[in-house]
Coordinates of C-alpha atoms and ligand atoms in Angstrom, one line a residue:
X26 CA 181.6 -196.1 -20.2
X27 CA 181.9 -193.8 -17.4
X28 CA 180.3 -190.5 -16.7
X29 CA 179.1 -189.0 -13.2
X30 CA 175.7 -188.4 -13.6
X31 CA 173.5 -190.8 -17.1
X32 CA 170.3 -188.6 -18.0
X33 CA 167.8 -191.0 -19.1
X34 CA 165.3 -188.6 -21.3
X35 CA 166.1 -186.0 -23.6
X36 CA 163.4 -184.3 -23.8
X37 CA 162.7 -180.7 -22.2
X38 CA 162.8 -181.9 -19.0
X39 CA 166.7 -183.9 -19.2
X40 CA 167.6 -181.1 -21.1
X41 CA 167.4 -178.4 -18.7
X42 CA 168.5 -180.7 -15.7
X43 CA 171.7 -181.0 -18.1
X44 CA 171.5 -177.9 -18.7
X45 CA 171.6 -176.5 -15.1
X46 CA 174.6 -178.5 -14.0
X47 CA 176.9 -177.9 -16.8
X48 CA 178.8 -175.3 -14.4
X49 CA 179.5 -177.9 -12.0
X50 CA 181.7 -179.5 -13.8
X51 CA 180.3 -182.8 -13.3
X52 CA 180.6 -185.1 -16.5
X53 CA 177.0 -186.3 -17.7
X54 CA 175.7 -187.7 -20.6
X55 CA 172.7 -187.6 -21.8
X56 CA 171.0 -190.7 -23.4
X57 CA 167.8 -190.2 -25.7
X58 CA 165.6 -193.2 -27.9
X59 CA 164.9 -190.3 -30.3
X60 CA 167.3 -190.4 -33.5
X61 CA 169.6 -187.0 -33.8
X62 CA 167.9 -185.1 -36.0
X63 CA 165.0 -185.5 -33.9
X64 CA 166.8 -184.0 -31.3
X65 CA 168.3 -181.1 -32.8
X66 CA 164.9 -180.5 -34.7
X67 CA 162.0 -181.4 -32.8
X68 CA 158.9 -181.1 -34.9
X69 CA 155.4 -178.9 -33.9
X70 CA 153.9 -181.4 -31.6
X71 CA 150.6 -179.7 -31.2
X72 CA 151.5 -178.4 -27.3
X73 CA 151.6 -174.2 -26.3
X74 CA 153.1 -174.2 -23.2
X75 CA 151.8 -172.0 -20.2
X76 CA 154.6 -171.5 -18.5
X77 CA 154.5 -169.7 -15.1
X78 CA 156.6 -166.2 -14.6
X79 CA 158.7 -168.2 -12.4
X80 CA 159.1 -170.7 -14.8
X81 CA 160.4 -168.3 -17.1
X82 CA 162.9 -166.9 -14.5
X83 CA 163.7 -170.2 -14.3
X84 CA 164.7 -170.4 -18.1
X85 CA 166.3 -166.6 -18.4
X86 CA 168.9 -168.0 -15.4
X87 CA 169.3 -171.3 -18.1
X88 CA 169.8 -169.2 -21.3
X89 CA 167.0 -171.1 -22.3
X90 CA 164.4 -168.4 -22.3
X91 CA 166.7 -166.1 -25.0
X92 CA 167.3 -168.4 -27.8
X93 CA 163.1 -169.0 -28.2
X94 CA 162.2 -165.3 -30.6
X95 CA 159.7 -163.0 -29.4
X96 CA 157.5 -163.8 -32.0
X97 CA 156.8 -167.3 -30.7
X98 CA 156.2 -165.9 -26.9
X99 CA 152.6 -165.2 -26.3
X100 CA 151.6 -163.5 -23.1
X101 CA 148.7 -164.2 -21.7
X102 CA 147.2 -162.1 -19.4
X103 CA 143.7 -163.0 -18.2
X104 CA 141.9 -167.0 -17.9
X105 CA 138.2 -167.2 -17.9
X106 CA 136.8 -170.5 -16.5
X107 CA 133.3 -170.9 -17.7
X108 CA 130.6 -173.7 -17.2
X109 CA 128.1 -175.3 -19.2
X110 CA 126.2 -173.0 -21.7
X111 CA 126.3 -170.1 -19.6
X112 CA 128.2 -166.6 -21.0
X113 CA 129.3 -165.9 -17.4
X114 CA 132.9 -166.4 -16.6
X115 CA 135.1 -166.5 -13.6
X116 CA 137.2 -163.9 -15.0
X117 CA 141.4 -163.5 -13.5
X118 CA 143.0 -160.9 -14.4
X119 CA 147.2 -160.3 -14.0
X120 CA 146.1 -157.2 -11.9
X121 CA 145.5 -159.7 -9.3
X122 CA 149.0 -160.9 -9.1
X123 CA 152.0 -158.8 -9.8
X124 CA 153.2 -158.9 -12.8
X125 CA 151.9 -157.2 -16.2
X126 CA 150.8 -161.2 -17.5
X127 CA 150.1 -164.4 -15.6
X128 CA 152.7 -165.8 -17.9
X129 CA 153.8 -167.0 -21.1
X130 CA 152.6 -169.4 -23.6
X131 CA 155.3 -171.1 -25.8
X132 CA 155.2 -174.4 -28.2
X133 CA 156.7 -177.0 -27.0
X134 CA 159.1 -177.8 -29.4
X135 CA 160.4 -174.2 -29.6
X136 CA 161.7 -175.0 -25.6
X137 CA 162.6 -178.3 -26.2
X138 CA 165.1 -176.8 -29.5
X139 CA 166.4 -174.5 -26.8
X140 CA 166.6 -176.2 -24.3
X141 CA 169.5 -178.6 -26.6
X142 CA 171.2 -175.8 -28.7
X143 CA 171.5 -174.4 -24.6
X144 CA 173.1 -177.5 -23.8
X145 CA 175.5 -177.7 -27.1
X146 CA 176.7 -174.2 -26.9
X147 CA 178.2 -176.2 -23.2
X148 CA 179.3 -179.7 -23.9
X149 CA 182.3 -178.6 -21.8
X150 CA 184.9 -180.1 -24.5
X151 CA 183.2 -183.1 -24.2
X152 CA 182.4 -183.6 -20.4
X153 CA 178.6 -183.5 -21.6
X154 CA 177.9 -186.1 -24.3
X155 CA 174.2 -186.5 -26.1
X156 CA 173.6 -190.0 -27.3
X157 CA 171.0 -190.0 -29.4
X158 CA 169.1 -193.6 -31.2
X159 CA 169.6 -195.5 -27.9
X160 CA 167.1 -196.8 -25.7
X161 CA 168.2 -197.4 -22.1
X162 CA 167.4 -201.2 -21.0
X163 CA 168.3 -202.1 -17.6
X164 CA 169.3 -200.0 -14.0
X165 CA 171.6 -201.5 -11.6
X166 CA 172.2 -199.3 -8.3
X167 CA 173.8 -199.6 -5.0
X168 CA 175.9 -198.1 -2.6
X169 CA 178.8 -197.7 -4.7
X170 CA 177.5 -196.7 -8.5
X171 CA 175.1 -197.5 -10.7
X172 CA 175.1 -199.2 -13.9
X173 CA 173.0 -198.4 -16.9
X174 CA 172.7 -200.9 -19.8
X175 CA 171.8 -199.1 -23.4
X176 CA 169.7 -201.6 -26.1
X177 CA 173.2 -201.1 -28.5
X178 CA 175.0 -203.6 -25.9
X179 CA 177.1 -200.7 -24.2
X180 CA 177.2 -199.8 -20.8
X181 CA 177.9 -197.2 -18.7
X182 CA 178.9 -196.6 -15.1
X183 CA 178.2 -193.3 -13.4
X184 CA 177.5 -191.8 -9.6
X185 CA 174.1 -191.1 -9.7
X186 CA 171.4 -192.2 -12.3
X187 CA 168.1 -189.6 -13.2
X188 CA 165.1 -190.1 -14.8
X189 CA 164.1 -188.2 -17.2
X190 CA 161.6 -190.1 -19.9
X191 CA 157.5 -189.2 -19.7
X192 CA 154.8 -189.9 -17.3
X193 CA 155.9 -193.8 -18.4
X194 CA 159.3 -193.8 -17.1
X195 CA 161.2 -197.2 -18.3
X196 CA 163.9 -196.1 -15.6
X197 CA 161.4 -195.5 -12.9
X198 CA 160.0 -199.1 -12.9
X199 CA 163.2 -200.7 -13.8
X200 CA 164.3 -199.6 -9.9
X201 CA 160.8 -200.9 -9.2
X202 CA 158.7 -197.3 -7.9
X203 CA 155.4 -197.7 -7.8
X204 CA 153.8 -195.3 -9.0
X205 CA 149.4 -193.6 -8.4
X206 CA 148.1 -193.7 -12.6
X207 CA 144.8 -192.5 -13.0
X208 CA 144.1 -193.0 -16.8
X209 CA 140.8 -190.8 -17.4
X210 CA 139.6 -192.3 -20.9
X211 CA 139.6 -189.3 -22.7
X212 CA 141.6 -187.6 -25.4
X213 CA 143.2 -184.4 -26.0
X214 CA 143.5 -182.8 -29.3
X215 CA 145.4 -180.3 -29.9
X216 CA 146.0 -177.8 -32.2
X217 CA 146.6 -174.3 -34.2
X218 CA 143.4 -172.1 -35.2
X219 CA 142.8 -168.6 -36.7
X220 CA 139.8 -167.4 -36.4
X221 CA 137.6 -163.5 -36.3
X222 CA 137.1 -162.8 -32.0
X223 CA 140.1 -161.5 -31.0
X224 CA 141.2 -163.2 -27.1
X225 CA 142.6 -160.5 -26.3
X226 CA 145.2 -162.3 -24.4
X227 CA 142.9 -164.3 -22.5
X228 CA 143.3 -168.0 -22.0
X229 CA 139.6 -170.2 -21.4
X230 CA 139.2 -173.1 -19.8
X231 CA 135.2 -174.0 -20.8
X232 CA 134.0 -177.3 -18.9
X233 CA 131.3 -177.6 -21.3
X234 CA 128.3 -180.4 -21.5
X235 CA 129.9 -183.5 -23.0
X236 CA 133.1 -181.9 -23.8
X237 CA 136.1 -179.5 -22.3
X238 CA 137.2 -177.0 -24.4
X239 CA 140.4 -174.6 -23.8
X240 CA 141.5 -171.8 -25.7
X241 CA 145.3 -170.8 -25.4
X242 CA 146.4 -167.1 -26.7
X243 CA 148.8 -167.2 -29.5
X244 CA 150.8 -164.5 -31.0
X245 CA 148.9 -163.1 -34.5
X246 CA 149.9 -164.8 -37.9
X247 CA 152.4 -163.9 -39.0
X248 CA 151.5 -164.2 -42.7
X249 CA 148.0 -163.0 -42.6
X250 CA 147.6 -160.6 -39.4
X251 CA 144.9 -163.1 -38.6
X252 CA 143.3 -163.9 -34.2
X253 CA 144.8 -166.9 -33.5
X254 CA 145.1 -170.1 -30.9
X255 CA 146.2 -172.9 -29.7
X256 CA 142.7 -174.8 -28.8
X257 CA 142.5 -177.5 -26.8
X258 CA 139.4 -180.2 -26.8
X259 CA 138.7 -182.7 -23.9
X260 CA 136.6 -186.3 -25.2
X261 CA 136.5 -190.0 -25.2
X262 CA 139.6 -190.8 -27.3
X263 CA 137.3 -192.5 -30.4
X264 CA 135.9 -189.1 -30.6
X265 CA 139.8 -187.3 -30.7
X266 CA 140.3 -190.4 -33.5
X267 CA 137.2 -189.2 -34.9
X268 CA 138.4 -185.0 -35.0
X269 CA 141.6 -185.9 -36.0
X270 CA 141.1 -187.4 -39.1
X271 CA 138.1 -185.1 -40.1
X272 CA 138.0 -183.2 -43.2
X273 CA 139.5 -179.2 -43.1
X274 CA 136.7 -178.1 -43.9
X275 CA 134.3 -180.5 -41.5
X276 CA 136.8 -180.0 -38.9
X277 CA 136.0 -176.4 -38.8
X278 CA 132.9 -175.9 -38.9
X279 CA 132.8 -178.6 -35.8
X280 CA 134.5 -176.5 -33.6
X281 CA 133.1 -173.7 -34.5
X282 CA 129.9 -174.9 -33.1
X283 CA 131.9 -176.5 -30.4
X284 CA 133.2 -172.9 -29.0
X285 CA 129.2 -172.2 -29.7
X286 CA 130.3 -169.5 -32.6
X287 CA 132.0 -167.3 -30.0
X288 CA 135.1 -167.0 -31.7
X289 CA 133.6 -166.4 -35.2
X290 CA 134.9 -168.0 -38.3
X291 CA 137.8 -171.1 -37.2
X292 CA 139.7 -172.1 -40.2
X293 CA 143.1 -175.2 -38.5
X294 CA 146.1 -173.3 -38.8
X295 CA 148.6 -176.6 -38.2
X296 CA 148.3 -180.7 -37.5
X297 CA 146.3 -182.1 -35.7
X298 CA 148.0 -184.3 -32.6
X299 CA 146.1 -186.3 -29.7
X300 CA 147.4 -186.9 -26.4
X301 CA 145.9 -189.4 -23.8
X302 CA 145.6 -188.7 -20.5
X303 CA 146.8 -190.2 -17.9
X304 CA 148.3 -188.5 -14.8
X305 CA 150.9 -190.2 -12.4
X306 CA 152.4 -189.7 -9.4
X307 CA 154.9 -192.8 -8.1
X308 CA 155.6 -193.3 -4.5
X309 CA 158.9 -192.6 -4.3
X310 CA 160.6 -189.5 -6.1
X311 CA 163.8 -191.2 -5.7
X312 CA 166.1 -194.7 -4.8
X313 CA 169.7 -195.5 -4.5
X314 CA 172.1 -193.2 -6.4
X315 CA 168.7 -192.8 -8.7
X316 CA 166.3 -189.5 -9.0
X317 CA 163.4 -188.7 -11.1
X318 CA 162.5 -185.1 -12.6
X319 CA 159.8 -183.7 -14.8
X320 CA 157.2 -185.8 -15.9
X321 CA 158.6 -189.2 -15.0
X322 CA 158.2 -187.2 -10.9
X323 CA 154.9 -186.0 -11.4
X324 CA 152.8 -186.2 -14.5
X325 CA 149.8 -183.8 -14.2
X326 CA 146.4 -183.7 -16.3
X327 CA 147.3 -180.8 -18.6
X328 CA 144.0 -179.1 -17.7
X329 CA 145.8 -176.3 -14.6
X330 CA 149.2 -176.3 -16.6
X331 CA 151.5 -177.4 -14.6
X332 CA 152.5 -179.9 -16.2
X333 CA 156.3 -179.0 -17.2
X334 CA 156.3 -175.9 -14.4
X335 CA 156.5 -178.8 -12.8
X336 CA 159.5 -180.2 -14.0
X337 CA 161.2 -176.9 -13.8
X338 CA 161.3 -176.6 -10.4
X339 CA 162.1 -179.7 -9.4
X340 CA 165.0 -179.7 -11.8
X341 CA 165.8 -176.2 -9.6
X342 CA 165.5 -178.0 -6.2
X343 CA 167.8 -180.7 -7.9
X344 CA 170.7 -178.8 -9.6
X345 CA 171.2 -177.1 -6.2
X346 CA 171.8 -180.1 -4.0
X347 CA 174.0 -181.5 -6.4
X348 CA 176.0 -178.4 -7.7
X349 CA 176.4 -177.5 -3.1
X350 CA 177.8 -181.3 -3.0
X351 CA 180.0 -180.9 -5.2
X352 CA 181.4 -177.7 -4.3
X353 CA 181.9 -179.2 -0.8
X354 CA 183.3 -182.3 -2.7
X355 CA 181.0 -184.6 -1.2
X356 CA 178.9 -187.7 -2.8
X357 CA 176.6 -186.0 -5.0
X358 CA 174.4 -188.9 -4.7
X359 CA 173.8 -189.2 -1.2
X360 CA 171.2 -191.1 0.6
X361 CA 170.0 -187.8 2.3
X362 CA 170.3 -185.3 -0.1
X363 CA 167.8 -187.0 -2.8
X364 CA 165.8 -187.6 0.3
X365 CA 165.4 -183.8 1.0
X366 CA 165.0 -183.5 -2.9
X367 CA 162.0 -185.5 -2.8
X368 CA 160.7 -184.1 0.3
X369 CA 160.3 -181.0 -0.9
X370 CA 159.2 -181.4 -3.9
X371 CA 156.6 -183.6 -2.8
X372 CA 155.4 -180.7 -0.9
X373 CA 155.6 -178.5 -4.2
X374 CA 153.5 -180.4 -5.8
X375 CA 151.5 -182.5 -4.2
X376 CA 148.4 -180.0 -2.8
X377 CA 148.3 -179.1 -7.0
X378 CA 148.0 -182.7 -7.8
X379 CA 145.7 -183.7 -5.0
X380 CA 143.6 -180.2 -6.7
X381 CA 143.8 -181.1 -9.9
X382 CA 141.9 -184.6 -9.6
X383 CA 138.7 -182.6 -7.7
X384 CA 138.6 -180.0 -10.5
X385 CA 139.3 -183.0 -13.3
X386 CA 136.6 -184.6 -11.3
X387 CA 134.0 -182.1 -10.5
X388 CA 134.2 -179.7 -13.3
X389 CA 133.9 -183.0 -15.9
X390 CA 130.9 -184.7 -14.0
X391 CA 127.7 -185.2 -16.2
X392 CA 125.7 -185.2 -13.1
X393 CA 123.1 -182.6 -12.3
X394 CA 124.2 -182.2 -8.5
X395 CA 127.9 -181.2 -10.6
X396 CA 126.6 -179.5 -13.1
X397 CA 125.0 -177.2 -10.1
X398 CA 127.8 -177.1 -8.1
X399 CA 130.5 -175.9 -10.3
X400 CA 128.4 -173.1 -11.1
X401 CA 127.0 -171.5 -7.9
X402 CA 131.8 -172.4 -7.4
X403 CA 132.4 -170.0 -10.4
X404 CA 129.5 -167.6 -9.8
X405 CA 130.8 -167.7 -5.5
X406 CA 134.8 -167.1 -6.5
X407 CA 133.6 -164.4 -9.0
X408 CA 133.3 -162.4 -5.6
X409 CA 135.9 -164.0 -3.3
X410 CA 138.9 -161.7 -4.0
X411 CA 141.7 -163.4 -1.9
X412 CA 140.6 -166.8 -3.8
X413 CA 141.2 -165.1 -7.3
X414 CA 144.2 -164.2 -6.0
X415 CA 145.2 -167.5 -5.1
X416 CA 144.3 -168.8 -8.3
X417 CA 146.8 -165.8 -10.2
X418 CA 149.3 -166.0 -8.2
X419 CA 149.4 -170.6 -9.3
X420 CA 149.4 -169.3 -12.5
X421 CA 152.3 -166.6 -11.9
X422 CA 154.5 -169.3 -10.3
X423 CA 153.9 -168.0 -6.5
Ligands
FAD16 C1 148.3 -181.6 -24.9 C2 149.1 -181.1 -23.2 C3 149.5 -179.7 -23.1 C4 150.5 -179.9 -22.0 N1 150.0 -178.4 -21.8 C5 150.7 -177.9 -20.3 C6 151.1 -176.3 -20.1 O1 150.0 -175.8 -20.7 N2 152.1 -176.1 -19.2 C7 153.0 -177.1 -18.5 O2 153.4 -177.4 -17.5 N3 153.6 -178.5 -18.8 C8 152.3 -178.6 -20.2 N4 152.2 -180.1 -20.7 C9 153.2 -181.3 -19.9 C10 154.7 -181.0 -20.8 O3 154.3 -181.1 -21.6 C11 155.3 -181.8 -20.0 O4 155.7 -181.8 -18.4 C12 156.9 -181.9 -20.8 O5 156.7 -182.5 -22.2 C13 157.7 -183.6 -20.1 O6 158.7 -183.3 -20.3 P1 160.0 -184.6 -20.4 O7 161.1 -184.0 -20.4 O8 159.9 -184.5 -18.5 O9 159.6 -185.3 -20.8 P2 159.3 -185.9 -22.6 O10 159.1 -185.2 -22.7 O11 157.5 -187.7 -22.6 O12 160.5 -186.4 -22.9 C14 161.0 -187.4 -22.2 C15 162.1 -188.2 -23.2 O13 162.8 -189.5 -22.7 C16 163.0 -190.3 -24.1 N5 162.9 -191.7 -23.4 C17 162.0 -192.6 -22.9 N6 161.8 -193.7 -22.1 C18 163.7 -194.1 -23.0 C19 164.5 -194.6 -22.7 N7 164.4 -196.1 -22.4 N8 165.7 -194.3 -23.2 C20 166.2 -193.5 -23.7 N9 164.8 -192.2 -23.8 C21 164.0 -192.6 -23.4 C22 161.8 -190.0 -24.8 O14 161.8 -190.2 -26.4 C23 161.4 -188.1 -25.0 O15 162.5 -187.5 -25.4 C24 150.7 -180.5 -21.3 C25 151.1 -182.0 -21.8 C26 150.4 -182.1 -22.5 C27 150.1 -183.6 -23.3

């Protein structure tokens, strides 16, 4: 088999990349180990993705945003940061940005579904193909081309291989690219709950003592009209396992208590999902005829909600470079082109990756000096308008 680009992974990043290259006339094969049914109709996975205005703009250009129903898109107008048992909150409002909302919250499985449907609409008479239920087991590249081996025994030759196969990318490893990985030793539980007290479309990031909580405002429950949020609890792995398996009434009471009853009565509305917290930053984003995008390029800690937002930024940068090279009849896998992508994406992502590492170390430390320091930082931050503007700009993706 032969093509121009092999994309390994048909998750949100791989699919958005295929869509953004679909008008270039390039032939592409997307490969994913998941079955066709799972790709076509992904199941709820607990994740509500906070999208920046910048990301929404990219998804609109790709024709993906409009494939997501309005009821599934919830506006994010405020972000509140809380510390310990204090009632004080650093409040970042949309009025600090140029928008009526800082960003939008959309369920991850619906982003996947919309991205999949948009690629299906652009198969360009077979120039784009999705191979489901196939796992990439080997990659070889040299000056003249690339060869991708599949578990089924098939092989595909291509000009360029792009890995979009998650933060634990086996393709990146096959290419000999090492990565800095940080295992936080904690897991995140995510689920949707209804609650008595309105959220006013504010997201909470609550650095409690012995736990980190987040609340992501969703649109009201379509049937009952009850207030609804995505609830995120970060704890050591064994504690999360216990919470996932707790019977529902006991789970509801425990989450109400963990939220200090601030949301009144809370009721589980969906399945519960757990994710181990590991952040990943590879030494290189590119190699010979090889590039990484999405989490395979930058695997963020979710606390600053930038993983997929960075994924879209990288896709935008890389696809523009490939389309420009293609229109000039140049090599789409040229070393210099890939290096420019790497340099740009590193500049766009490295600072926030480092800031996120700092936030997670100071804001989850249980030492008394750290608890005091973050209290002081939050209270000082509330009075420094330029600081709040920077945070608002980051949330909006500017
Ligand atoms: C709890 C949580 C909350 C989050 N919240 C936010 C948020 O608010 N905002 C935000 O921007 N981001 C957020 N993120 C991050 C976001 O979910 C990820 O950045 C995004 O889903 C990554 O997409 P991806 O396509 O790169 O990888 P994935 O979704 O991991 O997809 C990778 C695909 O590759 C396939 N694959 C893997 N290996 C192979 C192989 N060898 N052969 C073939 N196929 C393979 C897999 O089957 C999969 O389909 C959050 C993440 C978590 C865990």
